[in-house]
Amino acid sequence: MALKDLFEKDVQELESEGILMTSLAKLVAWGRSNSLWPATFGLACCAIEMMQSTNSRNDLARFGSEVFRASPRQADVMIVAGRLSKKMAPIMRRVYDQMPDPKWVISMGACASSGGMFNNYAIVQNVDSVVPVDIFVPGCPPRPEALVFAVMQLQKKVRGEAFDEEGIKLPMVEGWSR
Amino acid sequence: MVALKSTDTPPGAAVPTGGQTGAAAALEAMGARRHEFKGMLSYTVAPDRLVDALNEVKSSGFELLSDIFGIDWLTYPGHRGQRFTVAYNLYNLAAVERIFVRTEVADGEKLPTATGLWRAANFMEREVFDMFGVVFDGHPEMRKLLTPEDLDGHPHRKDFPIGETPTLFNDGRYLDPAAFRASIIGSDSGLTGWKGGARKGVRSEQELELVAHEVTGQSGGGE
Amino acid sequence: MTVENAGYVARTTAVERHGEFETRHMRVNVGPQHPSTHGVLRLVVDLDGERIAAIKPQIGYLHTGFEKTMENRTYQQCVTYSNRMDYLHGFAHDLAYVLAAEKLIDARVPPRAQRIRIILNELNRIASHLVFFGTGVLDLGALTPFFYTMREREKILDIFELVSGVRMNYGYFRVGGLSRDVPDEFVPMVKDFLAMFPRMMEQYRDVFVGNQIFIDRTRGVGVLSREQALDYGLTGPSLRASGVELDFRKAQPYGGYDDYRFDVPTSNAGDAHARFMMRFEELGESMKIIEQALEMLEPGAVRDPDRRISLPPRSELETSMEAVIFHFKLVTEGFHPPRGEVYVPTESARGELGYYLVSDGGSMPYRVKVRVPSLINLQALEPACIGGLFADMVANIASLDPVMGDVDK
């Protein structure tokens, strides 16, 4: 996103917010989108494909996810990679709560998004019932390229360039609330 | 440090005696029932003779306990006998033989633990307890292994429902997976209207012609 | 049903008195969300300073109910489930399951299908060991070898994608053979890989096998004697590192493994270093098997031609009514094996793997019990870690190579 675009759009938003704060908010959003650090939450097979997306062929680090932080307190996005069992669900909620704002969740794979091929007593049928999910990635497992695309979509969402299913623009990430 | 050896017994290892024949003799002396199927040998003993039987088998050279597992015969067509079978899968390294020692228990009965003979039995017996509810007396840590603490019941029992969530499609259709699959099970016509070839476990006339192999003379294939 | 607390679930550790001092072991919880536990493994560790006094693995955080789910699917549909258990060596589970089902139904698998199955199984074993090395030394602090091993793994995954369309969690094996034949590029691609891989193994030797820090961190750590290993039911490379020569590919050959000449590496050291090196040597042995299988590969059918098991080819459906009937029955209902129980022990990258199938004559298995190696191997973590340092626990977990999908089923 060129800095020139930032300043051109600000002319329209002059009345509502004021030049400095809006452009600063956009700068912060741009910075946040380009350095999303995932928390390691690999559960099952999707975790292996998540690892493969960080290897030298499909390099997730060039999109800003330089390191996968083991501690959730240092992470921005939680990639739920794999089937979430009902025993693990409270722990996942706790890890999500430990992440500082702003935080996002990518539900990777069919099992995290909908229970996948496991429709039984042990698997949570949609991770969205435990944590609020921003991006769902289909696949069993999704290719590393699919995960990279999901991260790119999340970046668009963070910057306020994404639309939901009704065509309404999703808001940019808050700059100053936390 | 790394030696590529041929298949001899390593020096210094105790050479146990008996093998399958030794174990067989000892078990039959105990009154065990023998069963052989496609090269697999299994003996069924009474629960009170279980530890003795396992001891005999271990001293005949079956040093590796491969597995302990349970089978619930509740919906098995034509099964006569107790509800659960707990089977011990034992392997003899020197003689390259495998033997299964089985015992039958009813719901609520307890079994003696095998952790005194093999420490490997620890997790295995906990899993049988978790999945079937068979308690092992003398186990150092008799509690669940795999399922969450708040799950009541024992999932691998046949009367424990699989817990399927109905699928809701975008256009408002609700699909209950069990009803959708009922035609395969054959218990009713399900959503397809076709009543499947045969009920689970029961052979129709067509089946008997199609399947070439018949296991002769058995009431319940796994006893 | 209530269970008496059998002594373990004590709230705190015991207090010891040394004169006026009161000391107590520190209880630390490791996981289940932890970078070094290879998945969702939770360990409750009692520490005496830096030494481990007690360690108890708590598992079940990935319990998926595979066995119960497979009891509600037809035999052919179960193949989709089996490789998701041990997702790193998925073909081993697939192979173990289809061999058990084929033994039950007395299917005759054509030799070409057997050889291709073995080639894919061994390639997958190499891929699994590469992940083992990559993540194992990553836990010990070496960040770079991960990228080296993953680079080779990508080449193997390209071969799998060529054959089945998926990089992981394949649906390629069927009861009776394979779902379809391999494309023409398969053999040249595997040959290229085999030509390239020994050079990469030399690179691994330089990067981590010969690395003094790696040797210092793993030599003498977590020693398991032969008796301990057998007592705890350990199998696979970890057992072979303790001096027991047990490899089911040699001891009870299955699926055509008796056609190949290969050695089984063993060691008497029993420590983490030996467990790591066993898998390194196995890379070479797997390559030998793949070379021999490629030489012996001949054109032919890839599925059991028996129409009661395998779907008829689509061209036959236009001309033959019986083919249509067989197709219909197989797709809607599946085949019906005779009553009985079978167990076929196989060797996965982690140890003895076997599917115990109980059939009641219906189209779905009555009981599926998977003898998973990682669950049983995990019990050996206790004797390996007790008395050692806390930092050595990481080396021990890495060297035992548990995969939590395999452990929790």
Coordinates of N, CA and C in Angstrom, one line a residue, chain C residues 93-292:
Chain C
H93 N -0.3 -46.9 8.2 CA -1.6 -47.2 8.7 C -2.5 -47.7 7.6
D94 N -2.4 -47.1 6.5 CA -3.2 -47.6 5.3 C -2.8 -49.0 5.0
L95 N -1.5 -49.3 5.0 CA -1.1 -50.6 4.6 C -1.5 -51.6 5.6
A96 N -1.3 -51.3 6.9 CA -1.7 -52.2 8.0 C -3.2 -52.5 7.9
Y97 N -4.0 -51.5 7.6 CA -5.4 -51.7 7.6 C -5.8 -52.6 6.4
V98 N -5.3 -52.2 5.2 CA -5.8 -53.0 4.0 C -5.2 -54.4 4.1
L99 N -4.1 -54.6 4.7 CA -3.6 -56.0 4.8 C -4.5 -56.8 5.7
A100 N -4.9 -56.2 6.8 CA -5.8 -56.9 7.7 C -7.1 -57.2 7.0
A101 N -7.7 -56.2 6.3 CA -9.0 -56.5 5.6 C -8.8 -57.5 4.5
E102 N -7.6 -57.5 3.8 CA -7.4 -58.4 2.7 C -7.2 -59.8 3.3
K103 N -6.6 -59.9 4.5 CA -6.5 -61.3 5.1 C -7.8 -61.8 5.5
L104 N -8.7 -60.9 5.9 CA -10.0 -61.3 6.3 C -10.8 -61.8 5.2
I105 N -10.7 -61.2 4.0 CA -11.5 -61.5 2.9 C -10.8 -62.4 1.9
D106 N -9.5 -62.8 2.2 CA -8.7 -63.6 1.3 C -8.5 -63.0 -0.1
A107 N -8.2 -61.7 -0.1 CA -8.1 -61.0 -1.4 C -6.7 -61.4 -1.9
R108 N -6.6 -61.4 -3.3 CA -5.3 -61.7 -3.9 C -4.8 -60.4 -4.5
V109 N -3.8 -59.8 -3.9 CA -3.3 -58.5 -4.4 C -2.3 -58.7 -5.4
P110 N -2.4 -58.1 -6.6 CA -1.4 -58.4 -7.7 C 0.0 -57.9 -7.2
P111 N 1.1 -58.5 -7.8 CA 2.4 -58.1 -7.3 C 2.8 -56.6 -7.6
R112 N 2.2 -56.1 -8.7 CA 2.6 -54.7 -9.0 C 2.0 -53.8 -7.9
A113 N 0.8 -54.1 -7.5 CA 0.2 -53.3 -6.4 C 1.1 -53.4 -5.1
Q114 N 1.5 -54.6 -4.8 CA 2.3 -54.8 -3.6 C 3.6 -54.0 -3.7
R115 N 4.3 -54.0 -4.8 CA 5.5 -53.3 -4.9 C 5.3 -51.8 -4.8
I116 N 4.3 -51.3 -5.5 CA 4.0 -49.9 -5.4 C 3.7 -49.5 -4.0
R117 N 2.9 -50.3 -3.3 CA 2.6 -50.0 -1.9 C 3.9 -49.9 -1.1
I118 N 4.8 -50.9 -1.3 CA 6.0 -50.9 -0.5 C 6.9 -49.7 -0.8
I119 N 6.9 -49.3 -2.1 CA 7.7 -48.1 -2.5 C 7.1 -46.9 -1.8
L120 N 5.8 -46.7 -1.8 CA 5.2 -45.6 -1.2 C 5.4 -45.6 0.3
N121 N 5.3 -46.8 0.9 CA 5.4 -47.0 2.3 C 6.8 -46.5 2.8
E122 N 7.8 -47.0 2.0 CA 9.2 -46.7 2.4 C 9.5 -45.2 2.2
L123 N 9.0 -44.6 1.1 CA 9.1 -43.2 0.9 C 8.5 -42.4 2.0
N124 N 7.4 -42.9 2.5 CA 6.7 -42.2 3.6 C 7.5 -42.4 4.9
R125 N 8.2 -43.5 5.0 CA 9.0 -43.7 6.2 C 10.2 -42.7 6.2
I126 N 10.8 -42.5 5.0 CA 11.8 -41.5 4.9 C 11.3 -40.2 5.3
A127 N 10.1 -39.8 4.7 CA 9.5 -38.5 5.0 C 9.3 -38.4 6.5
S128 N 8.8 -39.4 7.1 CA 8.5 -39.3 8.6 C 9.8 -39.1 9.4
H129 N 10.8 -39.9 9.0 CA 12.1 -39.7 9.7 C 12.7 -38.3 9.4
L130 N 12.4 -37.7 8.3 CA 12.9 -36.4 8.0 C 12.2 -35.4 9.0
V131 N 10.9 -35.5 9.1 CA 10.2 -34.7 10.1 C 10.8 -34.9 11.5
F132 N 11.0 -36.2 11.8 CA 11.6 -36.5 13.1 C 12.9 -35.8 13.4
F133 N 13.8 -35.8 12.3 CA 15.0 -35.1 12.5 C 14.8 -33.6 12.6
G134 N 14.0 -33.1 11.7 CA 13.8 -31.6 11.6 C 13.3 -31.1 12.9
T135 N 12.2 -31.7 13.4 CA 11.7 -31.2 14.7 C 12.5 -31.7 15.9
G136 N 13.1 -32.8 15.8 CA 13.9 -33.3 17.0 C 15.0 -32.4 17.3
V137 N 15.8 -32.0 16.3 CA 16.9 -31.1 16.6 C 16.5 -29.7 16.7
L138 N 15.3 -29.4 16.2 CA 14.7 -28.1 16.5 C 14.4 -27.9 18.0
D139 N 13.9 -29.0 18.6 CA 13.7 -29.0 20.0 C 15.0 -28.8 20.8
L140 N 16.1 -29.3 20.2 CA 17.3 -29.2 21.0 C 18.0 -27.9 20.7
G141 N 17.4 -27.1 19.8 CA 17.9 -25.7 19.6 C 18.5 -25.5 18.3
A142 N 18.6 -26.5 17.4 CA 19.2 -26.3 16.1 C 18.1 -25.8 15.1
L143 N 18.1 -24.6 14.7 CA 17.0 -24.1 13.9 C 17.2 -24.4 12.4
T144 N 18.5 -24.5 12.0 CA 18.7 -24.7 10.5 C 18.4 -26.0 9.9
P145 N 18.7 -27.2 10.6 CA 18.5 -28.5 9.9 C 17.0 -28.7 9.6
F146 N 16.1 -28.0 10.3 CA 14.7 -28.1 9.9 C 14.5 -27.8 8.5
F147 N 15.1 -26.7 8.0 CA 14.9 -26.4 6.6 C 15.5 -27.3 5.6
Y148 N 16.6 -27.9 6.0 CA 17.3 -28.9 5.2 C 16.4 -30.1 5.0
T149 N 15.9 -30.7 6.1 CA 15.1 -31.9 6.0 C 13.7 -31.6 5.4
M150 N 13.2 -30.4 5.6 CA 11.9 -30.2 5.0 C 12.0 -30.0 3.5
R151 N 13.2 -29.6 3.0 CA 13.4 -29.4 1.6 C 13.3 -30.8 0.9
E152 N 13.9 -31.8 1.5 CA 13.8 -33.2 0.9 C 12.4 -33.7 1.1
R153 N 11.8 -33.4 2.2 CA 10.4 -33.9 2.4 C 9.5 -33.3 1.3
E154 N 9.7 -32.1 0.9 CA 8.9 -31.5 -0.2 C 9.0 -32.3 -1.5
K155 N 10.2 -32.9 -1.7 CA 10.4 -33.7 -3.0 C 9.6 -35.0 -2.9
I156 N 9.6 -35.6 -1.7 CA 8.8 -36.8 -1.5 C 7.3 -36.5 -1.6
L157 N 6.9 -35.3 -1.0 CA 5.5 -35.0 -1.1 C 5.1 -34.7 -2.5
D158 N 6.0 -34.2 -3.4 CA 5.7 -34.1 -4.8 C 5.4 -35.4 -5.4
I159 N 6.1 -36.5 -5.0 CA 5.9 -37.8 -5.6 C 4.5 -38.3 -5.1
F160 N 4.2 -38.0 -3.9 CA 2.8 -38.5 -3.4 C 1.7 -37.7 -4.1
E161 N 2.0 -36.4 -4.4 CA 1.0 -35.7 -5.1 C 0.8 -36.2 -6.5
L162 N 1.9 -36.6 -7.1 CA 1.8 -37.2 -8.4 C 0.9 -38.4 -8.4
V163 N 1.1 -39.2 -7.4 CA 0.4 -40.5 -7.4 C -1.0 -40.4 -6.9
S164 N -1.3 -39.6 -5.9 CA -2.6 -39.7 -5.3 C -3.3 -38.3 -5.4
G165 N -2.6 -37.3 -5.7 CA -3.3 -36.0 -5.8 C -3.2 -35.2 -4.5
V166 N -2.8 -35.8 -3.4 CA -2.7 -35.1 -2.1 C -1.3 -35.3 -1.6
R167 N -0.9 -34.3 -0.9 CA 0.5 -34.4 -0.3 C 0.5 -35.2 1.0
M168 N -0.6 -35.1 1.7 CA -0.7 -35.8 3.0 C -2.1 -36.4 3.1
N169 N -2.3 -37.4 3.9 CA -3.7 -38.0 4.1 C -4.2 -38.4 2.8
Y170 N -3.5 -39.4 2.2 CA -3.9 -39.9 0.9 C -5.1 -40.8 1.0
G171 N -5.7 -40.9 -0.1 CA -6.8 -41.9 -0.2 C -6.4 -42.9 -1.3
Y172 N -5.2 -43.4 -1.3 CA -4.7 -44.1 -2.5 C -4.8 -45.6 -2.4
F173 N -4.6 -46.2 -1.2 CA -4.7 -47.6 -1.1 C -6.1 -48.0 -1.0
R174 N -6.4 -49.2 -1.5 CA -7.8 -49.8 -1.4 C -7.6 -51.2 -0.9
V175 N -8.7 -51.8 -0.3 CA -8.6 -53.2 0.1 C -8.7 -53.9 -1.3
G176 N -7.6 -54.6 -1.6 CA -7.5 -55.3 -2.8 C -6.4 -54.7 -3.7
G177 N -5.8 -53.6 -3.3 CA -4.7 -53.1 -4.2 C -4.7 -51.6 -4.0
L178 N -4.6 -50.9 -5.2 CA -4.5 -49.5 -5.2 C -5.8 -49.0 -5.9
S179 N -6.1 -47.7 -5.8 CA -7.3 -47.2 -6.4 C -7.0 -47.0 -7.9
R180 N -5.8 -46.6 -8.3 CA -5.5 -46.6 -9.7 C -4.0 -46.7 -9.9
D181 N -3.6 -46.9 -11.1 CA -2.2 -47.1 -11.4 C -1.4 -45.8 -11.3
V182 N -0.1 -45.9 -11.1 CA 0.7 -44.8 -11.0 C 1.0 -44.2 -12.4
P183 N 1.1 -42.9 -12.5 CA 1.4 -42.3 -13.8 C 2.8 -42.6 -14.3
D184 N 3.1 -42.3 -15.5 CA 4.4 -42.7 -16.1 C 5.6 -42.0 -15.4
E185 N 5.3 -40.8 -14.9 CA 6.4 -40.0 -14.3 C 6.9 -40.5 -13.0
F186 N 6.1 -41.5 -12.5 CA 6.4 -42.0 -11.1 C 7.8 -42.6 -11.0
V187 N 8.1 -43.5 -11.9 CA 9.4 -44.2 -11.8 C 10.6 -43.2 -12.0
P188 N 10.6 -42.4 -13.0 CA 11.7 -41.4 -13.1 C 11.8 -40.5 -11.9
M189 N 10.7 -40.1 -11.3 CA 10.7 -39.2 -10.2 C 11.3 -39.8 -9.0
V190 N 11.0 -41.1 -8.8 CA 11.5 -41.8 -7.6 C 13.0 -42.0 -7.8
K191 N 13.4 -42.4 -9.1 CA 14.8 -42.6 -9.3 C 15.6 -41.3 -9.1
D192 N 15.0 -40.2 -9.5 CA 15.7 -38.9 -9.3 C 15.9 -38.7 -7.8
F193 N 14.9 -39.0 -7.1 CA 15.0 -38.7 -5.6 C 16.1 -39.6 -5.0
L194 N 16.1 -40.9 -5.4 CA 17.1 -41.8 -4.9 C 18.5 -41.4 -5.3
A195 N 18.6 -40.8 -6.5 CA 20.0 -40.3 -6.9 C 20.4 -39.2 -6.1
M196 N 19.5 -38.3 -5.7 CA 19.8 -37.1 -5.0 C 20.0 -37.3 -3.5
F197 N 19.3 -38.2 -3.0 CA 19.2 -38.3 -1.5 C 20.5 -38.6 -0.8
P198 N 21.3 -39.5 -1.3 CA 22.6 -39.7 -0.5 C 23.4 -38.5 -0.3
R199 N 23.4 -37.6 -1.3 CA 24.2 -36.4 -1.1 C 23.6 -35.5 0.0
M200 N 22.3 -35.6 0.1 CA 21.6 -34.8 1.2 C 21.9 -35.5 2.6
M201 N 22.0 -36.8 2.6 CA 22.3 -37.4 3.8 C 23.7 -37.0 4.3
E202 N 24.6 -36.8 3.3 CA 25.9 -36.3 3.7 C 25.8 -34.9 4.3
Q203 N 24.9 -34.1 3.7 CA 24.7 -32.8 4.3 C 24.2 -32.9 5.7
Y204 N 23.3 -33.8 5.9 CA 22.7 -34.0 7.3 C 23.9 -34.4 8.3
R205 N 24.8 -35.2 7.8 CA 25.9 -35.6 8.6 C 26.7 -34.4 9.0
D206 N 26.9 -33.5 8.1 CA 27.7 -32.3 8.4 C 26.9 -31.4 9.4
V207 N 25.6 -31.2 9.1 CA 24.9 -30.2 9.8 C 24.5 -30.6 11.2
F208 N 24.0 -31.9 11.4 CA 23.6 -32.2 12.8 C 24.1 -33.5 13.3
V209 N 24.4 -34.5 12.5 CA 24.8 -35.8 13.0 C 26.1 -35.7 13.7
G210 N 27.0 -34.9 13.0 CA 28.4 -34.8 13.5 C 28.5 -33.7 14.5
N211 N 27.4 -32.9 14.8 CA 27.5 -31.7 15.6 C 27.8 -32.1 17.0
Q212 N 28.8 -31.5 17.6 CA 29.2 -31.9 18.9 C 28.1 -31.6 20.0
I213 N 27.4 -30.5 19.7 CA 26.3 -30.1 20.7 C 25.2 -31.2 20.7
F214 N 24.9 -31.6 19.5 CA 23.9 -32.6 19.4 C 24.3 -33.9 20.1
I215 N 25.6 -34.3 19.9 CA 26.1 -35.5 20.5 C 26.1 -35.3 22.0
D216 N 26.5 -34.2 22.5 CA 26.6 -34.0 24.0 C 25.2 -34.0 24.6
R217 N 24.2 -33.5 23.8 CA 22.9 -33.4 24.4 C 22.2 -34.7 24.4
T218 N 22.6 -35.6 23.5 CA 21.9 -36.9 23.4 C 22.6 -38.1 23.9
R219 N 23.9 -38.0 24.0 CA 24.7 -39.3 24.3 C 24.5 -39.5 25.8
G220 N 24.2 -40.7 26.2 CA 24.1 -41.0 27.6 C 22.8 -40.5 28.3
V221 N 21.9 -40.0 27.5 CA 20.7 -39.4 28.0 C 19.5 -40.4 27.8
G222 N 18.8 -40.6 28.9 CA 17.6 -41.5 28.7 C 17.9 -42.9 28.4
V223 N 18.8 -43.5 29.1 CA 19.3 -44.9 28.7 C 18.2 -45.8 29.1
L224 N 17.8 -46.7 28.2 CA 16.8 -47.7 28.5 C 17.5 -49.1 28.2
S225 N 17.5 -49.9 29.2 CA 18.1 -51.2 29.0 C 17.2 -52.1 28.3
R226 N 17.7 -53.3 27.8 CA 16.9 -54.2 27.0 C 15.7 -54.7 27.8
E227 N 15.9 -55.0 29.1 CA 14.8 -55.5 29.9 C 13.7 -54.4 30.1
Q228 N 14.2 -53.2 30.4 CA 13.2 -52.1 30.5 C 12.4 -51.9 29.3
A229 N 13.1 -51.9 28.1 CA 12.5 -51.6 26.9 C 11.4 -52.7 26.6
L230 N 11.7 -53.9 26.9 CA 10.7 -55.0 26.6 C 9.6 -54.9 27.6
D231 N 9.9 -54.6 28.9 CA 8.9 -54.5 29.9 C 7.9 -53.4 29.6
Y232 N 8.4 -52.3 29.0 CA 7.5 -51.2 28.7 C 6.8 -51.4 27.4
G233 N 7.1 -52.5 26.7 CA 6.4 -52.7 25.4 C 6.9 -51.8 24.3
L234 N 8.1 -51.3 24.4 CA 8.6 -50.5 23.4 C 8.8 -51.3 22.1
T235 N 8.6 -50.7 20.9 CA 8.9 -51.3 19.7 C 9.4 -50.3 18.7
G236 N 9.9 -50.7 17.6 CA 10.4 -49.8 16.6 C 11.8 -49.4 16.8
P237 N 12.3 -48.3 16.2 CA 13.7 -47.9 16.3 C 14.1 -47.7 17.7
S238 N 13.2 -47.3 18.6 CA 13.6 -47.1 20.0 C 14.0 -48.4 20.6
L239 N 13.3 -49.5 20.3 CA 13.6 -50.8 20.8 C 14.9 -51.3 20.2
R240 N 15.1 -51.1 19.0 CA 16.3 -51.5 18.3 C 17.5 -50.8 18.9
A241 N 17.3 -49.6 19.4 CA 18.4 -48.9 20.0 C 18.8 -49.4 21.3
S242 N 17.9 -50.2 21.9 CA 18.3 -50.9 23.2 C 18.7 -52.3 23.0
G243 N 19.1 -52.7 21.8 CA 19.7 -53.9 21.6 C 18.8 -55.1 21.2
V244 N 17.5 -54.8 21.0 CA 16.6 -55.9 20.6 C 16.4 -55.8 19.1
E245 N 16.7 -56.9 18.4 CA 16.5 -56.9 17.0 C 15.1 -57.3 16.7
L246 N 14.2 -56.3 16.5 CA 12.9 -56.7 16.2 C 12.4 -55.7 15.1
D247 N 12.2 -56.2 13.9 CA 11.6 -55.4 12.9 C 10.6 -56.3 12.1
F248 N 9.4 -56.0 12.2 CA 8.3 -56.9 11.6 C 8.5 -57.0 10.1
R249 N 9.2 -56.2 9.5 CA 9.4 -56.4 8.1 C 10.3 -57.6 7.8
K250 N 11.2 -57.9 8.8 CA 12.0 -59.0 8.6 C 11.4 -60.2 9.4
A251 N 10.9 -60.0 10.6 CA 10.5 -61.1 11.5 C 9.2 -61.7 10.9
Q252 N 8.2 -61.0 10.6 CA 6.9 -61.5 10.1 C 6.6 -60.7 8.8
P253 N 7.3 -61.0 7.7 CA 7.2 -60.2 6.5 C 5.7 -60.2 6.0
Y254 N 5.3 -59.0 5.6 CA 3.9 -58.8 5.1 C 3.9 -58.1 3.8
G255 N 2.9 -58.2 3.1 CA 2.7 -57.4 1.9 C 3.8 -57.5 0.8
G256 N 4.7 -58.5 0.9 CA 5.7 -58.6 -0.1 C 7.1 -58.2 0.4
Y257 N 7.3 -58.0 1.7 CA 8.6 -57.5 2.2 C 9.6 -58.6 2.1
D258 N 9.2 -59.9 2.0 CA 10.3 -60.9 2.0 C 11.1 -61.0 0.7
D259 N 10.6 -60.2 -0.3 CA 11.4 -60.2 -1.6 C 12.6 -59.4 -1.5
Y260 N 12.8 -58.5 -0.5 CA 13.8 -57.5 -0.5 C 14.9 -57.9 0.5
R261 N 16.1 -57.5 0.1 CA 17.3 -57.7 1.0 C 17.6 -56.3 1.7
F262 N 17.5 -56.3 3.0 CA 17.9 -55.1 3.7 C 18.4 -55.5 5.1
D263 N 19.1 -54.6 5.8 CA 19.6 -54.9 7.1 C 18.7 -54.2 8.1
V264 N 18.8 -54.6 9.3 CA 18.1 -53.9 10.4 C 19.1 -53.4 11.4
P265 N 19.3 -52.1 11.4 CA 20.3 -51.5 12.3 C 19.9 -51.7 13.8
T266 N 20.9 -52.0 14.6 CA 20.7 -52.2 16.0 C 21.8 -51.5 16.8
S267 N 21.5 -51.2 18.0 CA 22.6 -50.6 18.8 C 22.4 -51.1 20.2
N268 N 23.5 -51.1 21.0 CA 23.4 -51.5 22.4 C 23.4 -50.4 23.3
A269 N 23.5 -49.2 22.8 CA 23.6 -48.0 23.8 C 22.3 -47.7 24.5
G270 N 21.2 -47.7 23.8 CA 20.0 -47.5 24.5 C 19.7 -46.0 24.9
D271 N 20.6 -45.1 24.5 CA 20.3 -43.7 24.9 C 19.7 -43.0 23.7
A272 N 19.4 -41.7 24.0 CA 18.7 -40.9 23.0 C 19.5 -40.8 21.7
H273 N 20.8 -40.7 21.8 CA 21.7 -40.7 20.6 C 21.5 -41.9 19.7
A274 N 21.4 -43.1 20.4 CA 21.2 -44.3 19.6 C 19.9 -44.3 18.9
R275 N 18.8 -43.8 19.7 CA 17.5 -43.8 19.1 C 17.5 -42.8 17.9
F276 N 18.2 -41.7 18.0 CA 18.3 -40.8 16.8 C 19.0 -41.5 15.6
M277 N 20.1 -42.2 15.9 CA 20.9 -42.8 14.9 C 20.2 -44.0 14.2
M278 N 19.4 -44.7 15.0 CA 18.7 -45.8 14.4 C 17.9 -45.3 13.2
R279 N 17.2 -44.2 13.4 CA 16.3 -43.7 12.3 C 17.2 -43.2 11.2
F280 N 18.4 -42.7 11.5 CA 19.2 -42.2 10.4 C 19.7 -43.3 9.6
E281 N 20.1 -44.5 10.2 CA 20.5 -45.6 9.4 C 19.3 -46.2 8.6
E282 N 18.1 -46.1 9.2 CA 17.0 -46.6 8.5 C 16.7 -45.9 7.2
L283 N 17.1 -44.6 7.1 CA 16.9 -43.9 5.9 C 17.6 -44.7 4.7
G284 N 18.9 -45.1 5.0 CA 19.6 -45.8 4.0 C 19.0 -47.2 3.7
E285 N 18.5 -47.8 4.7 CA 17.8 -49.1 4.4 C 16.6 -49.0 3.6
S286 N 15.8 -47.9 3.9 CA 14.6 -47.7 3.1 C 14.9 -47.4 1.7
M287 N 16.0 -46.7 1.4 CA 16.4 -46.4 0.0 C 16.8 -47.7 -0.7
K288 N 17.4 -48.7 0.1 CA 17.7 -49.9 -0.6 C 16.5 -50.7 -1.0
I289 N 15.5 -50.7 -0.1 CA 14.2 -51.4 -0.5 C 13.6 -50.7 -1.7
I290 N 13.6 -49.4 -1.7 CA 12.9 -48.7 -2.8 C 13.6 -49.1 -4.1
E291 N 15.0 -49.1 -4.1 CA 15.7 -49.4 -5.3 C 15.4 -50.8 -5.8
Q292 N 15.3 -51.8 -4.9 CA 15.1 -53.1 -5.3 C 13.6 -53.2 -5.8

